[in-house]
Amino acid sequence: GRSLCGCIQKIADVKLSSTDQRLAAKFFRDPHLAQETRQSNSAAKERFWKRYRDFGETAEQNCS
């Protein structure tokens, strides 16, 4: 519901930059992009994936 979405968005705003959030939103339209990003050898993508994983863990702990 709305409260869950609001909670997740608040954590995204703290844990992810707006650029990170735009990339993460693309994963819903293109799940393969998430897999490519996760498996990339790019240092920048590895840093993003660490932030994204931290966001997910924090959202799960605080919003469920």
mmCIF file of N, CA and C in Angstrom:
data_model
loop_
_atom_site.group_PDB
_atom_site.id
_atom_site.type_symbol
_atom_site.label_atom_id
_atom_site.label_comp_id
_atom_site.label_asym_id
_atom_site.label_seq_id
_atom_site.Cartn_x
_atom_site.Cartn_y
_atom_site.Cartn_z
ATOM 1 N N GLY A 1 0.804 -1.183 0.000
ATOM 2 C CA GLY A 1 0.000 0.000 0.000
ATOM 3 C C GLY A 1 0.857 1.261 0.000
ATOM 4 N N ARG A 2 0.189 2.354 0.208
ATOM 5 C CA ARG A 2 0.872 3.654 0.185
ATOM 6 C C ARG A 2 1.939 3.794 1.252
ATOM 7 N N SER A 3 1.654 3.283 2.455
ATOM 8 C CA SER A 3 2.633 3.438 3.532
ATOM 9 C C SER A 3 3.899 2.647 3.235
ATOM 10 N N LEU A 4 3.762 1.458 2.640
ATOM 11 C CA LEU A 4 4.935 0.670 2.271
ATOM 12 C C LEU A 4 5.744 1.383 1.202
ATOM 13 N N CYS A 5 5.079 1.886 0.179
ATOM 14 C CA CYS A 5 5.774 2.618 -0.887
ATOM 15 C C CYS A 5 6.482 3.851 -0.332
ATOM 16 N N GLY A 6 5.807 4.559 0.569
ATOM 17 C CA GLY A 6 6.408 5.740 1.175
ATOM 18 C C GLY A 6 7.640 5.397 1.987
ATOM 19 N N CYS A 7 7.573 4.303 2.726
ATOM 20 C CA CYS A 7 8.710 3.857 3.525
ATOM 21 C C CYS A 7 9.898 3.517 2.622
ATOM 22 N N ILE A 8 9.631 2.746 1.578
ATOM 23 C CA ILE A 8 10.695 2.354 0.651
ATOM 24 C C ILE A 8 11.303 3.585 -0.008
ATOM 25 N N GLN A 9 10.463 4.551 -0.408
ATOM 26 C CA GLN A 9 10.974 5.756 -1.057
ATOM 27 C C GLN A 9 11.851 6.569 -0.102
ATOM 28 N N LYS A 10 11.452 6.666 1.155
ATOM 29 C CA LYS A 10 12.260 7.404 2.135
ATOM 30 C C LYS A 10 13.645 6.786 2.266
ATOM 31 N N ILE A 11 13.701 5.473 2.288
ATOM 32 C CA ILE A 11 14.998 4.803 2.402
ATOM 33 C C ILE A 11 15.797 4.971 1.113
ATOM 34 N N ALA A 12 15.133 4.897 -0.024
ATOM 35 C CA ALA A 12 15.822 5.126 -1.298
ATOM 36 C C ALA A 12 16.423 6.526 -1.337
ATOM 37 N N ASP A 13 15.691 7.504 -0.833
ATOM 38 C CA ASP A 13 16.189 8.877 -0.840
ATOM 39 C C ASP A 13 17.430 9.038 0.029
ATOM 40 N N VAL A 14 17.543 8.213 1.068
ATOM 41 C CA VAL A 14 18.709 8.273 1.958
ATOM 42 C C VAL A 14 19.871 7.462 1.395
ATOM 43 N N LYS A 15 19.578 6.286 0.873
ATOM 44 C CA LYS A 15 20.626 5.336 0.480
ATOM 45 C C LYS A 15 21.102 5.469 -0.960
ATOM 46 N N LEU A 16 20.247 6.013 -1.847
ATOM 47 C CA LEU A 16 20.573 6.048 -3.270
ATOM 48 C C LEU A 16 20.483 7.469 -3.814
ATOM 49 N N SER A 17 21.421 7.816 -4.668
ATOM 50 C CA SER A 17 21.343 9.105 -5.359
ATOM 51 C C SER A 17 20.189 9.056 -6.360
ATOM 52 N N SER A 18 19.839 10.195 -6.905
ATOM 53 C CA SER A 18 18.774 10.213 -7.910
ATOM 54 C C SER A 18 19.201 9.421 -9.144
ATOM 55 N N THR A 19 20.469 9.451 -9.485
ATOM 56 C CA THR A 19 20.980 8.659 -10.613
ATOM 57 C C THR A 19 20.837 7.167 -10.311
ATOM 58 N N ASP A 20 21.194 6.768 -9.079
ATOM 59 C CA ASP A 20 21.022 5.373 -8.672
ATOM 60 C C ASP A 20 19.558 4.959 -8.751
ATOM 61 N N GLN A 21 18.665 5.825 -8.299
ATOM 62 C CA GLN A 21 17.237 5.502 -8.307
ATOM 63 C C GLN A 21 16.720 5.336 -9.730
ATOM 64 N N ARG A 22 17.192 6.167 -10.646
ATOM 65 C CA ARG A 22 16.759 6.036 -12.047
ATOM 66 C C ARG A 22 17.223 4.703 -12.623
ATOM 67 N N LEU A 23 18.464 4.311 -12.329
ATOM 68 C CA LEU A 23 18.968 3.027 -12.817
ATOM 69 C C LEU A 23 18.167 1.881 -12.204
ATOM 70 N N ALA A 24 17.949 1.924 -10.913
ATOM 71 C CA ALA A 24 17.197 0.861 -10.239
ATOM 72 C C ALA A 24 15.784 0.745 -10.808
ATOM 73 N N ALA A 25 15.150 1.858 -11.122
ATOM 74 C CA ALA A 25 13.795 1.828 -11.684
ATOM 75 C C ALA A 25 13.778 1.110 -13.032
ATOM 76 N N LYS A 26 14.864 1.205 -13.774
ATOM 77 C CA LYS A 26 14.940 0.526 -15.075
ATOM 78 C C LYS A 26 14.924 -0.989 -14.920
ATOM 79 N N PHE A 27 15.335 -1.502 -13.756
ATOM 80 C CA PHE A 27 15.359 -2.940 -13.534
ATOM 81 C C PHE A 27 13.965 -3.544 -13.621
ATOM 82 N N PHE A 28 12.942 -2.776 -13.274
ATOM 83 C CA PHE A 28 11.582 -3.293 -13.319
ATOM 84 C C PHE A 28 11.106 -3.478 -14.755
ATOM 85 N N ARG A 29 11.589 -2.638 -15.651
ATOM 86 C CA ARG A 29 11.240 -2.763 -17.067
ATOM 87 C C ARG A 29 12.149 -3.766 -17.777
ATOM 88 N N ASP A 30 13.395 -3.889 -17.278
ATOM 89 C CA ASP A 30 14.389 -4.725 -17.940
ATOM 90 C C ASP A 30 15.181 -5.506 -16.894
ATOM 91 N N PRO A 31 14.621 -6.617 -16.403
ATOM 92 C CA PRO A 31 15.312 -7.402 -15.370
ATOM 93 C C PRO A 31 16.705 -7.866 -15.804
ATOM 94 N N HIS A 32 16.895 -8.056 -17.096
ATOM 95 C CA HIS A 32 18.210 -8.480 -17.585
ATOM 96 C C HIS A 32 19.267 -7.409 -17.303
ATOM 97 N N LEU A 33 18.867 -6.149 -17.333
ATOM 98 C CA LEU A 33 19.789 -5.053 -17.007
ATOM 99 C C LEU A 33 20.297 -5.189 -15.576
ATOM 100 N N ALA A 34 19.440 -5.614 -14.671
ATOM 101 C CA ALA A 34 19.867 -5.823 -13.285
ATOM 102 C C ALA A 34 20.933 -6.901 -13.230
ATOM 103 N N GLN A 35 20.711 -7.979 -13.952
ATOM 104 C CA GLN A 35 21.682 -9.075 -13.981
ATOM 105 C C GLN A 35 23.002 -8.607 -14.584
ATOM 106 N N GLU A 36 22.944 -7.858 -15.664
ATOM 107 C CA GLU A 36 24.168 -7.339 -16.293
ATOM 108 C C GLU A 36 24.919 -6.404 -15.344
ATOM 109 N N THR A 37 24.166 -5.570 -14.647
ATOM 110 C CA THR A 37 24.775 -4.623 -13.712
ATOM 111 C C THR A 37 25.444 -5.368 -12.565
ATOM 112 N N ARG A 38 24.753 -6.357 -12.026
ATOM 113 C CA ARG A 38 25.281 -7.123 -10.896
ATOM 114 C C ARG A 38 26.548 -7.877 -11.278
ATOM 115 N N GLN A 39 26.614 -8.389 -12.494
ATOM 116 C CA GLN A 39 27.738 -9.211 -12.923
ATOM 117 C C GLN A 39 28.846 -8.415 -13.609
ATOM 118 N N SER A 40 28.680 -7.130 -13.730
ATOM 119 C CA SER A 40 29.651 -6.303 -14.442
ATOM 120 C C SER A 40 30.999 -6.283 -13.726
ATOM 121 N N ASN A 41 32.042 -6.128 -14.507
ATOM 122 C CA ASN A 41 33.390 -5.967 -13.958
ATOM 123 C C ASN A 41 33.736 -4.506 -13.717
ATOM 124 N N SER A 42 32.810 -3.627 -14.015
ATOM 125 C CA SER A 42 33.019 -2.185 -13.826
ATOM 126 C C SER A 42 33.021 -1.846 -12.338
ATOM 127 N N ALA A 43 34.032 -1.123 -11.908
ATOM 128 C CA ALA A 43 34.118 -0.718 -10.499
ATOM 129 C C ALA A 43 32.932 0.162 -10.111
ATOM 130 N N ALA A 44 32.511 1.032 -11.011
ATOM 131 C CA ALA A 44 31.375 1.922 -10.720
ATOM 132 C C ALA A 44 30.091 1.116 -10.538
ATOM 133 N N LYS A 45 29.896 0.115 -11.381
ATOM 134 C CA LYS A 45 28.689 -0.710 -11.263
ATOM 135 C C LYS A 45 28.748 -1.580 -10.008
ATOM 136 N N GLU A 46 29.950 -2.027 -9.645
ATOM 137 C CA GLU A 46 30.093 -2.786 -8.402
ATOM 138 C C GLU A 46 29.755 -1.916 -7.195
ATOM 139 N N ARG A 47 30.177 -0.659 -7.206
ATOM 140 C CA ARG A 47 29.847 0.265 -6.108
ATOM 141 C C ARG A 47 28.349 0.533 -6.076
ATOM 142 N N PHE A 48 27.744 0.728 -7.259
ATOM 143 C CA PHE A 48 26.290 0.911 -7.317
ATOM 144 C C PHE A 48 25.594 -0.306 -6.718
ATOM 145 N N TRP A 49 26.004 -1.513 -7.129
ATOM 146 C CA TRP A 49 25.321 -2.712 -6.671
ATOM 147 C C TRP A 49 25.420 -2.855 -5.160
ATOM 148 N N LYS A 50 26.542 -2.465 -4.572
ATOM 149 C CA LYS A 50 26.691 -2.507 -3.115
ATOM 150 C C LYS A 50 25.684 -1.543 -2.469
ATOM 151 N N ARG A 51 25.558 -0.324 -3.013
ATOM 152 C CA ARG A 51 24.577 0.640 -2.484
ATOM 153 C C ARG A 51 23.153 0.115 -2.655
ATOM 154 N N TYR A 52 22.886 -0.479 -3.801
ATOM 155 C CA TYR A 52 21.549 -0.999 -4.091
ATOM 156 C C TYR A 52 21.206 -2.150 -3.140
ATOM 157 N N ARG A 53 22.149 -3.039 -2.902
ATOM 158 C CA ARG A 53 21.946 -4.153 -1.975
ATOM 159 C C ARG A 53 21.716 -3.636 -0.550
ATOM 160 N N ASP A 54 22.504 -2.628 -0.160
ATOM 161 C CA ASP A 54 22.336 -2.020 1.163
ATOM 162 C C ASP A 54 20.956 -1.378 1.285
ATOM 163 N N PHE A 55 20.524 -0.701 0.232
ATOM 164 C CA PHE A 55 19.181 -0.115 0.204
ATOM 165 C C PHE A 55 18.125 -1.206 0.417
ATOM 166 N N GLY A 56 18.234 -2.293 -0.345
ATOM 167 C CA GLY A 56 17.253 -3.371 -0.241
ATOM 168 C C GLY A 56 17.204 -3.983 1.153
ATOM 169 N N GLU A 57 18.361 -4.208 1.731
ATOM 170 C CA GLU A 57 18.408 -4.784 3.081
ATOM 171 C C GLU A 57 17.795 -3.827 4.106
ATOM 172 N N THR A 58 18.109 -2.549 3.977
ATOM 173 C CA THR A 58 17.569 -1.556 4.911
ATOM 174 C C THR A 58 16.059 -1.428 4.754
ATOM 175 N N ALA A 59 15.587 -1.412 3.519
ATOM 176 C CA ALA A 59 14.142 -1.331 3.273
ATOM 177 C C ALA A 59 13.435 -2.553 3.841
ATOM 178 N N GLU A 60 14.022 -3.728 3.655
ATOM 179 C CA GLU A 60 13.399 -4.941 4.176
ATOM 180 C C GLU A 60 13.314 -4.907 5.703
ATOM 181 N N GLN A 61 14.357 -4.430 6.358
ATOM 182 C CA GLN A 61 14.378 -4.370 7.820
ATOM 183 C C GLN A 61 13.396 -3.344 8.377
ATOM 184 N N ASN A 62 13.230 -2.233 7.674
ATOM 185 C CA ASN A 62 12.461 -1.122 8.210
ATOM 186 C C ASN A 62 11.038 -0.996 7.684
ATOM 187 N N CYS A 63 10.749 -1.622 6.563
ATOM 188 C CA CYS A 63 9.442 -1.392 5.933
ATOM 189 C C CYS A 63 8.545 -2.623 5.923
ATOM 190 N N SER A 64 9.028 -3.753 6.402
ATOM 191 C CA SER A 64 8.195 -4.955 6.348
ATOM 192 C C SER A 64 7.423 -5.170 7.632
#
